[in-house]
Short mmCIF file of C-alpha atoms in Angstrom, two decimals:
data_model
loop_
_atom_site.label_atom_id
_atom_site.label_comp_id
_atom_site.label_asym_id
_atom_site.label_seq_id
_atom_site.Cartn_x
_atom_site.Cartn_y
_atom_site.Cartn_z
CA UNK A 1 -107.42 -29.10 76.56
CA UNK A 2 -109.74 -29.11 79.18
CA UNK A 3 -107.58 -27.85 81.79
CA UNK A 4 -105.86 -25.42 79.51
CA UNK A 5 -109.27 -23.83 79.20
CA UNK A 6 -109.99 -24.16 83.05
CA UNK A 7 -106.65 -22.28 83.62
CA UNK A 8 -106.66 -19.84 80.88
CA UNK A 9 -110.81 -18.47 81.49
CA UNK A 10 -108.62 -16.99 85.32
CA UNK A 11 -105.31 -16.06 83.28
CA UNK A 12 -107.20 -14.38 80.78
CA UNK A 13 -109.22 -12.29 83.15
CA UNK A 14 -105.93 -10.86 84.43
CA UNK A 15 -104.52 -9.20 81.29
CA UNK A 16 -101.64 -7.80 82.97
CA UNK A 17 -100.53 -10.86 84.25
CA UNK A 18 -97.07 -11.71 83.91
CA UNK A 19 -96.28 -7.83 84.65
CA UNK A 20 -94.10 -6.36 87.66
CA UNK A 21 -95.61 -3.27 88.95
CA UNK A 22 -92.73 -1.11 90.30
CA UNK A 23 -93.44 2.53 90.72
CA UNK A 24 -90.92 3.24 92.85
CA UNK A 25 -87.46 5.26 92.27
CA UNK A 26 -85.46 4.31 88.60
CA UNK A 27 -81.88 4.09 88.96
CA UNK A 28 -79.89 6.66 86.98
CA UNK A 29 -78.38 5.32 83.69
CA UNK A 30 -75.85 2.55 83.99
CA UNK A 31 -75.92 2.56 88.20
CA UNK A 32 -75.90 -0.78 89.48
CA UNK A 33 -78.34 -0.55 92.23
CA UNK A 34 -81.58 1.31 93.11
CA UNK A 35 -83.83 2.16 96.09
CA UNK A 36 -86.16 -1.07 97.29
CA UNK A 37 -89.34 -0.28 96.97
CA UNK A 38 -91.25 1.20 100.01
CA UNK A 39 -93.16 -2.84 100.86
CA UNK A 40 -89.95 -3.92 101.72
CA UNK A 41 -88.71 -1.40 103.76
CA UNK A 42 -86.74 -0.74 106.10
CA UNK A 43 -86.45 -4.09 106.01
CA UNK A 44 -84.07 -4.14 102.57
CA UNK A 45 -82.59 -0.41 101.11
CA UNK A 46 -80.84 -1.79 98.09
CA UNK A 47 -82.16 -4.01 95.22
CA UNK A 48 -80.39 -4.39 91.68
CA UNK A 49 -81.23 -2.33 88.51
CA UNK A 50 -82.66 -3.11 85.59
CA UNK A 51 -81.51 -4.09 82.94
CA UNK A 52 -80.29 -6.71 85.13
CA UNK A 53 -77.81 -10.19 84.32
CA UNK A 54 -81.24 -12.00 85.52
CA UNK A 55 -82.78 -10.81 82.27
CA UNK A 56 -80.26 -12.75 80.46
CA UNK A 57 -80.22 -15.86 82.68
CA UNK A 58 -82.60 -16.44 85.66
CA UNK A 59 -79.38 -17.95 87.47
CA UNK A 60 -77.82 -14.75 87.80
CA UNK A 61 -78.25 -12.10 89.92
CA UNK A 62 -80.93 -9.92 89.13
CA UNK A 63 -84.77 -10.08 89.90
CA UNK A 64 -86.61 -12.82 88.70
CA UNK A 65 -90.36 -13.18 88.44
CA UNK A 66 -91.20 -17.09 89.34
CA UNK A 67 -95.14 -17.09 89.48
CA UNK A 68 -95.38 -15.73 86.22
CA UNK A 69 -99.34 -15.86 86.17
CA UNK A 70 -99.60 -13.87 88.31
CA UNK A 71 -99.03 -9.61 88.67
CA UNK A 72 -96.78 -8.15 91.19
CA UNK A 73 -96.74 -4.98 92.70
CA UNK A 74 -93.60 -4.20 94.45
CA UNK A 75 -94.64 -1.08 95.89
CA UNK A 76 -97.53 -2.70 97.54
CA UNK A 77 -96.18 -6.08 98.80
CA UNK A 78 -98.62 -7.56 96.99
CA UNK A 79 -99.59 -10.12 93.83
CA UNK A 80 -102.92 -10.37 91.92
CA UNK A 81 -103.48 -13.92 90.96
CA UNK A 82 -106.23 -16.05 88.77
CA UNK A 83 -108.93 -17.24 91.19
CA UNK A 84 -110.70 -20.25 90.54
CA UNK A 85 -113.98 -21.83 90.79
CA UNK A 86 -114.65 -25.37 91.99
CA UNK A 87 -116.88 -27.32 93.91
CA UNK A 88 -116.90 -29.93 96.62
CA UNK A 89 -118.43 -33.25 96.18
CA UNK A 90 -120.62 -32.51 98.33
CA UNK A 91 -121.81 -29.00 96.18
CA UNK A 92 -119.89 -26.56 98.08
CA UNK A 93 -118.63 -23.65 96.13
CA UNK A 94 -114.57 -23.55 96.41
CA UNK A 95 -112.38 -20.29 95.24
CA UNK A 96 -108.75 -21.33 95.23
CA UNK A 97 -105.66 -20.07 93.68
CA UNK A 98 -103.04 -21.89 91.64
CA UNK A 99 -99.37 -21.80 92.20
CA UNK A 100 -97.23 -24.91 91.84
CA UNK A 101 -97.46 -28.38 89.89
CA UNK A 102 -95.44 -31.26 90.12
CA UNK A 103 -95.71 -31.71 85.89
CA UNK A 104 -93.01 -29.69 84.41
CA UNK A 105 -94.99 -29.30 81.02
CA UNK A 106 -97.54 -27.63 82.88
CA UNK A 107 -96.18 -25.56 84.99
CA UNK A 108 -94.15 -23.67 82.04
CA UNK A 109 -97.39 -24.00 80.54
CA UNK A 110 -99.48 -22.16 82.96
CA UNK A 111 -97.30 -19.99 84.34
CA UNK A 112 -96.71 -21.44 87.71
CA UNK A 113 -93.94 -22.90 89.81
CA UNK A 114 -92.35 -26.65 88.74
CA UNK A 115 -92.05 -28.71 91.79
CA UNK A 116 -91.13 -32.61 91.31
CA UNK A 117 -90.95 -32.92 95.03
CA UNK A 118 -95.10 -32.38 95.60
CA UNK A 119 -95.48 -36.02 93.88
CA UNK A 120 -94.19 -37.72 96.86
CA UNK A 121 -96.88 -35.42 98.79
CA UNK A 122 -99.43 -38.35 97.93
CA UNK A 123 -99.48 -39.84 101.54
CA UNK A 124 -102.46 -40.36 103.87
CA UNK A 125 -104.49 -36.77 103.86
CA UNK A 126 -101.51 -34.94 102.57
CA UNK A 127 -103.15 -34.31 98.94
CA UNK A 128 -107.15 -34.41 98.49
CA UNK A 129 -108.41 -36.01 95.21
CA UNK A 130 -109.83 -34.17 92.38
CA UNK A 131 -110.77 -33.59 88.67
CA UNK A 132 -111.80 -30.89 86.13
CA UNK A 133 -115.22 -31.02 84.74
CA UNK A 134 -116.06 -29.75 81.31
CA UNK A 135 -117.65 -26.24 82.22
CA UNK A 136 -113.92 -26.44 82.81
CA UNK A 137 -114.03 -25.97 86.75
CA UNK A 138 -112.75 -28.10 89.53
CA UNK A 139 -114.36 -31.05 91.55
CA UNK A 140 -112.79 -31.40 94.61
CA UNK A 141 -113.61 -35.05 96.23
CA UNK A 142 -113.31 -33.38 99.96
CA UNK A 143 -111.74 -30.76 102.47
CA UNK A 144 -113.59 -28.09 103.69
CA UNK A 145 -111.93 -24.64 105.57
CA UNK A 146 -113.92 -22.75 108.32
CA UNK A 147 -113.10 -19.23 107.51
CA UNK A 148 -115.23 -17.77 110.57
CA UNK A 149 -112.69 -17.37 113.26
CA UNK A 150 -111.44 -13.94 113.76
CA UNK A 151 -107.69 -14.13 113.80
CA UNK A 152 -105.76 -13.04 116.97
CA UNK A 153 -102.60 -12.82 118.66
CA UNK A 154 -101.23 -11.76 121.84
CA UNK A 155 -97.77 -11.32 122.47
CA UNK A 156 -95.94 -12.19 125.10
CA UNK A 157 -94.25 -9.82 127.89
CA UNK A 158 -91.37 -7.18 126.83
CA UNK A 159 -88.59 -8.34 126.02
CA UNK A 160 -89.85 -11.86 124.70
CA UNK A 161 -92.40 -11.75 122.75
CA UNK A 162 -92.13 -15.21 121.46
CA UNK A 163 -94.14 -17.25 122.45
CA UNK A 164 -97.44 -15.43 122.26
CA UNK A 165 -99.86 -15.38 125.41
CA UNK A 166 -102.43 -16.62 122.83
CA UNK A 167 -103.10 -16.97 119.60
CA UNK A 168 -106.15 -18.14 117.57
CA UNK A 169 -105.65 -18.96 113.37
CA UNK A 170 -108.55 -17.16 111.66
CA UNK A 171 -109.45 -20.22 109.58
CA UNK A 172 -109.31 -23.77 110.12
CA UNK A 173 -109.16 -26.84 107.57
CA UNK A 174 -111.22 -29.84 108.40
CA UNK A 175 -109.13 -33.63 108.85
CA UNK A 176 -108.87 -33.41 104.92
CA UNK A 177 -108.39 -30.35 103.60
CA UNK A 178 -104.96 -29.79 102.03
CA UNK A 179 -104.11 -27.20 99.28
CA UNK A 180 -102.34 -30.09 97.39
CA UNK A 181 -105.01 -31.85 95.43
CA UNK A 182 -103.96 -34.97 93.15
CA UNK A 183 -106.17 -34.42 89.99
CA UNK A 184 -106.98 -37.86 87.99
CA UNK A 185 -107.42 -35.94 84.52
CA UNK A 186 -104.89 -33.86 84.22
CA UNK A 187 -102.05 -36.33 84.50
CA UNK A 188 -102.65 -37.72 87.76
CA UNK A 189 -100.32 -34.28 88.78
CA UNK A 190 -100.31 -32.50 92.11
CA UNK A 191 -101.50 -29.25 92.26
CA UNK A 192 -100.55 -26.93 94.95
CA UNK A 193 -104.41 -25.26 94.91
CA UNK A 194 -104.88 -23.02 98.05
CA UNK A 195 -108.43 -22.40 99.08
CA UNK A 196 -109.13 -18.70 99.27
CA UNK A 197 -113.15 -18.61 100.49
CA UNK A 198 -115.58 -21.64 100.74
CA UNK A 199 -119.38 -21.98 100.65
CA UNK A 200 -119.53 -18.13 99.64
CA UNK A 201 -121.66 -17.17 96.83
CA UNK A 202 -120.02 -15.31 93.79
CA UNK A 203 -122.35 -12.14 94.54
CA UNK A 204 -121.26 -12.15 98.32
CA UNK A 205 -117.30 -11.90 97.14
CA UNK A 206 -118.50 -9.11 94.38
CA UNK A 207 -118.59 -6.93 96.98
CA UNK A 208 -115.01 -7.30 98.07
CA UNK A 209 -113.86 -6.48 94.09
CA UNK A 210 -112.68 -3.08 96.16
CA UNK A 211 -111.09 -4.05 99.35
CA UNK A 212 -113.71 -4.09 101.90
CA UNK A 213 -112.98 -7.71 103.05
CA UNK A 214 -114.99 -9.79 105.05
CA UNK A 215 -112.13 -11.49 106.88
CA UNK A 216 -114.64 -14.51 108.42
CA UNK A 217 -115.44 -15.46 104.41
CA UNK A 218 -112.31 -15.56 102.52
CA UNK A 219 -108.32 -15.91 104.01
CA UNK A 220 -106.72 -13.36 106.18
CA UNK A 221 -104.16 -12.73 103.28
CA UNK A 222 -106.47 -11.70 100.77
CA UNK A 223 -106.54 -7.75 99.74
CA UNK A 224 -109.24 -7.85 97.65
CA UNK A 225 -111.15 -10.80 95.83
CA UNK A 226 -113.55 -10.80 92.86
CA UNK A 227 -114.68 -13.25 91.11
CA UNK A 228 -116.33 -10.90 88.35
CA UNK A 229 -112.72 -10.40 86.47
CA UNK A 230 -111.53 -13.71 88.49
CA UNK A 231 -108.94 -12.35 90.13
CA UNK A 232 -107.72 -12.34 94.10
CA UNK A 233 -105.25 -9.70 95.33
CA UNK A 234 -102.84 -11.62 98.13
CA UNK A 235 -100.39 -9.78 100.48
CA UNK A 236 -97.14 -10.98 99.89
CA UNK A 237 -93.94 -12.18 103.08
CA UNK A 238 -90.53 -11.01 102.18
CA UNK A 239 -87.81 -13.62 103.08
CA UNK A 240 -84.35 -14.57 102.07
CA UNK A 241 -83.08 -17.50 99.98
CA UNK A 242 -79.41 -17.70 99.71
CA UNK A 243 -78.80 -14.45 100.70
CA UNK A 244 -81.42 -12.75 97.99
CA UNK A 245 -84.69 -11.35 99.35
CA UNK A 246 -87.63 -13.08 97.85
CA UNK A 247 -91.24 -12.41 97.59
CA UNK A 248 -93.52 -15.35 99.42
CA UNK A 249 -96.90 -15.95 99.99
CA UNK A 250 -97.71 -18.07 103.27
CA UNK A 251 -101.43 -19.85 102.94
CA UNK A 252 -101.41 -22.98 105.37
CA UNK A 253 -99.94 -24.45 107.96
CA UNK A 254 -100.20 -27.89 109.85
CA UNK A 255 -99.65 -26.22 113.64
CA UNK A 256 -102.41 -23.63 115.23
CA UNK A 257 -99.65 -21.58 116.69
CA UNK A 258 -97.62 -21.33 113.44
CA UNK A 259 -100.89 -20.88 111.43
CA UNK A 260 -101.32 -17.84 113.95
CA UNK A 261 -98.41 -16.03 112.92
CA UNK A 262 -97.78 -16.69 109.54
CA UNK A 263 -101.54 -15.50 109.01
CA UNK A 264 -102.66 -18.89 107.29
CA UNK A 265 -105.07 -21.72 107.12
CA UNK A 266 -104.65 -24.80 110.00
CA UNK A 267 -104.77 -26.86 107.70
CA UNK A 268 -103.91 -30.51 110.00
CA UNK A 269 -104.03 -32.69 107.17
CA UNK A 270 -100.66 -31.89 106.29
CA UNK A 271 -98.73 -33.71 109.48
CA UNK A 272 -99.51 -36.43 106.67
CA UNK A 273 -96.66 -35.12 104.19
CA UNK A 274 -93.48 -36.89 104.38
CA UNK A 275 -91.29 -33.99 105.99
CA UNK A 276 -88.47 -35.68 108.11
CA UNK A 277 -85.73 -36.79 105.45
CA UNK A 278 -83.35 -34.74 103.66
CA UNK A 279 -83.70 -31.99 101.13
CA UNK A 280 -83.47 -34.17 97.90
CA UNK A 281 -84.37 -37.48 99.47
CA UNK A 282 -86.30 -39.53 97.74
CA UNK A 283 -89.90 -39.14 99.56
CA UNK A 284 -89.18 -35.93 100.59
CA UNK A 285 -92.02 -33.54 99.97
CA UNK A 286 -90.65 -30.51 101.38
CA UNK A 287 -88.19 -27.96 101.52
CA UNK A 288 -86.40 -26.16 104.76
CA UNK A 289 -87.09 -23.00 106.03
CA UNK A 290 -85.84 -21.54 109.44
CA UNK A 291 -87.32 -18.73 111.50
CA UNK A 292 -85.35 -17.15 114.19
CA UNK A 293 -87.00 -17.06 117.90
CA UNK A 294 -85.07 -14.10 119.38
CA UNK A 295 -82.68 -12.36 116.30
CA UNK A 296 -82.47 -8.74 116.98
CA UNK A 297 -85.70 -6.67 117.27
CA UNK A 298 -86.73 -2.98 116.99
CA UNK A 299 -87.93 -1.37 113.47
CA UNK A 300 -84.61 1.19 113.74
CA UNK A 301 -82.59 -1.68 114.00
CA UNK A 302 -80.68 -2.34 110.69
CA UNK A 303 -80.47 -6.05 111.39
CA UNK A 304 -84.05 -6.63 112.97
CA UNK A 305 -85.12 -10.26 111.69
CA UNK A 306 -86.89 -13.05 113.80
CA UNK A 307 -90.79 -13.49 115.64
CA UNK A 308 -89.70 -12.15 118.53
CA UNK A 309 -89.10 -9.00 116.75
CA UNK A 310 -92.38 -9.72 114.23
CA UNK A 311 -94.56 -9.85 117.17
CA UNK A 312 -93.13 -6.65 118.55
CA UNK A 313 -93.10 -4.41 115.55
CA UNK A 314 -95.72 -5.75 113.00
CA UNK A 315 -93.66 -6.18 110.19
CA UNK A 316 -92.29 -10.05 109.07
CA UNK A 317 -89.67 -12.63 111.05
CA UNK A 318 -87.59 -12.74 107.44
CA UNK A 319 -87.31 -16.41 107.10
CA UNK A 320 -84.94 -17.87 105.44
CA UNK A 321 -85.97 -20.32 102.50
CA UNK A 322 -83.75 -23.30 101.41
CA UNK A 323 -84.15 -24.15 97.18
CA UNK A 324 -86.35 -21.98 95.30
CA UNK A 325 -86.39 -22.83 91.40
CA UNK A 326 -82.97 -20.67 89.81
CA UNK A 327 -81.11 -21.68 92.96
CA UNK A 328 -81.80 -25.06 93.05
CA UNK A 329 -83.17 -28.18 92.15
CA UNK A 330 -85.07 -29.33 95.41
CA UNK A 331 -87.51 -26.83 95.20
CA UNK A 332 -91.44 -26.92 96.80
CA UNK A 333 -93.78 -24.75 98.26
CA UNK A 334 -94.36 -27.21 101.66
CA UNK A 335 -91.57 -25.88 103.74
CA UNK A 336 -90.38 -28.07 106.85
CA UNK A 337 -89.68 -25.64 109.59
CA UNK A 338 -85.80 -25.40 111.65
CA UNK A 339 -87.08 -22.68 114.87
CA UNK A 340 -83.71 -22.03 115.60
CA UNK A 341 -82.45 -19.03 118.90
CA UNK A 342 -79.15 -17.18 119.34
CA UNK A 343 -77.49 -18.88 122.60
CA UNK A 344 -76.79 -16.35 125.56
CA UNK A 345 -73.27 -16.16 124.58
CA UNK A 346 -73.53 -15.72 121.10
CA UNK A 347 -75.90 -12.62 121.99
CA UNK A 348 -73.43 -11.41 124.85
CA UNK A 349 -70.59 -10.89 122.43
CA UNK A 350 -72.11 -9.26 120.39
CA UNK A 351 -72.78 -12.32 117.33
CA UNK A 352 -76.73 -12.14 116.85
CA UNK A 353 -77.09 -10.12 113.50
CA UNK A 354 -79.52 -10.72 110.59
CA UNK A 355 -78.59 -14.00 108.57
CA UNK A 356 -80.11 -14.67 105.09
CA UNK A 357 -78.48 -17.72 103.77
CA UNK A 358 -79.27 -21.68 104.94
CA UNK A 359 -75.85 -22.68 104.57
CA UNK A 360 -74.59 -19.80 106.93
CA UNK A 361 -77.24 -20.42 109.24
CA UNK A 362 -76.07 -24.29 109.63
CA UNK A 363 -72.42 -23.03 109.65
CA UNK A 364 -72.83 -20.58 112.80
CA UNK A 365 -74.98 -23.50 114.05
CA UNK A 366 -72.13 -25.93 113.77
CA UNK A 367 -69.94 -23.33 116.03
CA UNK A 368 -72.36 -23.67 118.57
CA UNK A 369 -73.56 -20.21 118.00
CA UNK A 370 -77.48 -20.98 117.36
CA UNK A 371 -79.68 -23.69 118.72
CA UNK A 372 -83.17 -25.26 118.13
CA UNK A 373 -85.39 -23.68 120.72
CA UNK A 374 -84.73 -26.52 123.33
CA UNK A 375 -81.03 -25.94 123.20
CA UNK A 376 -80.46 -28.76 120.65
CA UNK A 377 -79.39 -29.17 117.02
CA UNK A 378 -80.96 -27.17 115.00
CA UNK A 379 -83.78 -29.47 113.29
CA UNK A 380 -87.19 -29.97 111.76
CA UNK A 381 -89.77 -30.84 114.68
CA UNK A 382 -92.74 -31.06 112.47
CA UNK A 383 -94.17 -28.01 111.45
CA UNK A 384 -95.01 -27.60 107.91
CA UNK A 385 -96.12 -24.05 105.68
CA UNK A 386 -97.59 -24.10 102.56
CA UNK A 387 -95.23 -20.91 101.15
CA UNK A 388 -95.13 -20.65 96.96
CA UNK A 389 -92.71 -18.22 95.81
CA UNK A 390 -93.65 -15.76 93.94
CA UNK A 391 -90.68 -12.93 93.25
CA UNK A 392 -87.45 -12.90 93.52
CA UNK A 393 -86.03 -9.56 94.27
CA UNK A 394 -82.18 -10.07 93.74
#
């Protein structure tokens, strides 16, 4: 009961959770499809319309709302979420967010994503240690996150813009910070528990309840944060999973570089998680996701996707996730990423569009059509992102 209180003191400060904010076009009576809404375009015209077959079973197509403790606004790109206060060891104040838990019970209980695969995340620094006290907040044994650096890229020379000239993460996790935490009194579950400010007083974040953020206190995601109604607001990353767009949010990240782009924590504990097997191995903590070096670039271009095309126009690669839960079974929010590049010839006649499905991606790749970045099989090579899902739009 403990934790139910810990959990429902943020869920009941957002009243509205569970909700979809859409205030975008309605389709007409009986049509089919309607207009995306403006946060995902030009990216994606064309989403389904309610009533949709997803109403009737998650499976189908249809949009689905996965993190279902938290509120989404579609127009914005963005999700306002519980926030949580906890404490280091140590004394530290810690603000986090929850999103996934490897204990099915309570996930559907608490309105977050089920993920069996973060139990085998339990490996060297890959999950921190933890309990609830009975104020109801969280003790966190260790990991600390320097939220002072200012975040910075610069991109490379037209035409490739991949790989940066430089690029600087705007917070950094110490040797043993990780957002999965291992809690001993709440079933000895993992936790997917993303640290959204540390060491910053309650009256300090107050004064971003509005939106004027202090981006060297709390995570270059964050919108708005206040801890006075407990809630954080969190830009969201559109993607693809089997071909459906899906709402993401991307919080850490074992490499500087991808930390860079993806906006997120360095968190280097995470090189710990087991990463290297396949999807539904047993051991494997993670789930694939590939990003596309060089797809086609320009904001007018109906088929723009890729970081060479992020870096040039500001808006997102669109990844493309493996499992997410409705889809499939090998679901979790640590995604192993494939950086996979058109070959010369594939782009000289005229092949390179947008892809948005894994198996299509590994299907061209088997042609001989796309590479890993070195000219190889397309592959893992160690990078890991901490991305829950938190919408899906199809």
């Amino acid at each position: 009961m403990a934790l139910l209180s810990v959990l429902a003191g943020g869920l009941a400060a957002s009243a509205a959770s569970a909700q979809v904010v859409n205030r975008g076009e309605e389709a007409p009576p009986f049509h089919e499809a309607r207009p995306a809404p403006d946060s995902i375009r030009p990216d994606h015209q064309i989403v389904v319309a309610q009533p949709s077959p997803s109403e009737v079973n998650p499976s189908f197509l249809g949009p689905v709302h996965l993190l279902r403790s938290a509120r989404v606004d579609l127009q914005a790109g963005t999700v306002t979420m519980p926030l949580f206060r906890g404490n280091l060891a140590s004394g530290e104040t810690v603000w986090s967010i929850l999103t996934d838990v490897s204990d099915e019970n309570l996930a559907a209980l608490h309105g977050v994503n089920y993920s069996a695969k973060m139990a085998y995340g339990i490996t060297g620094n890959g999950a921190r240690r933890g309990n609830f006290r009975n104020d109801g907040s969280f003790l966190f044994q260790s990991g600390r996150v320097d939220f002072s650096p200012d975040h910075a890229v610069t991109p490379g020379q037209a035409p490739n813009f991949f790989p940066p000239r430089s690029a600087q993460p705007g917070a950094v996790g110490d040797a043993y910070y990780s957002p999965f935490v291992q809690l001993d009194n709440a079933k000895s579950a993992v936790f997917n528990m993303p640290m959204m400010a540390f060491n910053v007083s309650e009256e300090r974040l107050n004064a971003m309840c509005d939106g004027d953020v202090d981006y060297n206190l709390v995570h270059d995601k964050v919108v708005s944060i206040c801890p006075r109604t407990n809630t954080v607001v969190i830009r969201l990353t559109l993607g693809y999973t089997f071909g459906r767009p899906i709402f993401y949010l991307s919080t850490d990240a074992n490499d500087p570089l991808i930390a860079t782009l993806e906006g997120a924590i360095h968190a280097p504990a995470l090189s710990d998680l087991p990463f290297a097997l396949e999807d539904a191995s047993p051991g494997e903590s993670a789930e694939r996701i590939y990003a596309f070096a060089n797809g086609p670039t320009g904001l007018d271009h109906p088929f723009r996707q890729g970081v060479n095309s992020a870096l040039s126009d500001g808006r997102g690669p669109l990844n493309v996730l493996g499992g997410v839960p409705t889809i499939n079974l090998d679901y979790s929010p640590m995604w192993r990423l494939f950086p996979v590049r058109w070959t010369d010839e594939a782009i000289a006649r005229g092949y390179r569009t947008r892809l948005t499905d894994a198996i299509h991606i590994e299907d061209t790749a088997a042609k001989g059509w796309i590479t890993s970045l070195d000219g190889g099989p397309v592959r893992a090579v160690g990078f890991l992102i901490n991305c829950p899902v938190v919408y899906r739009v199809n």
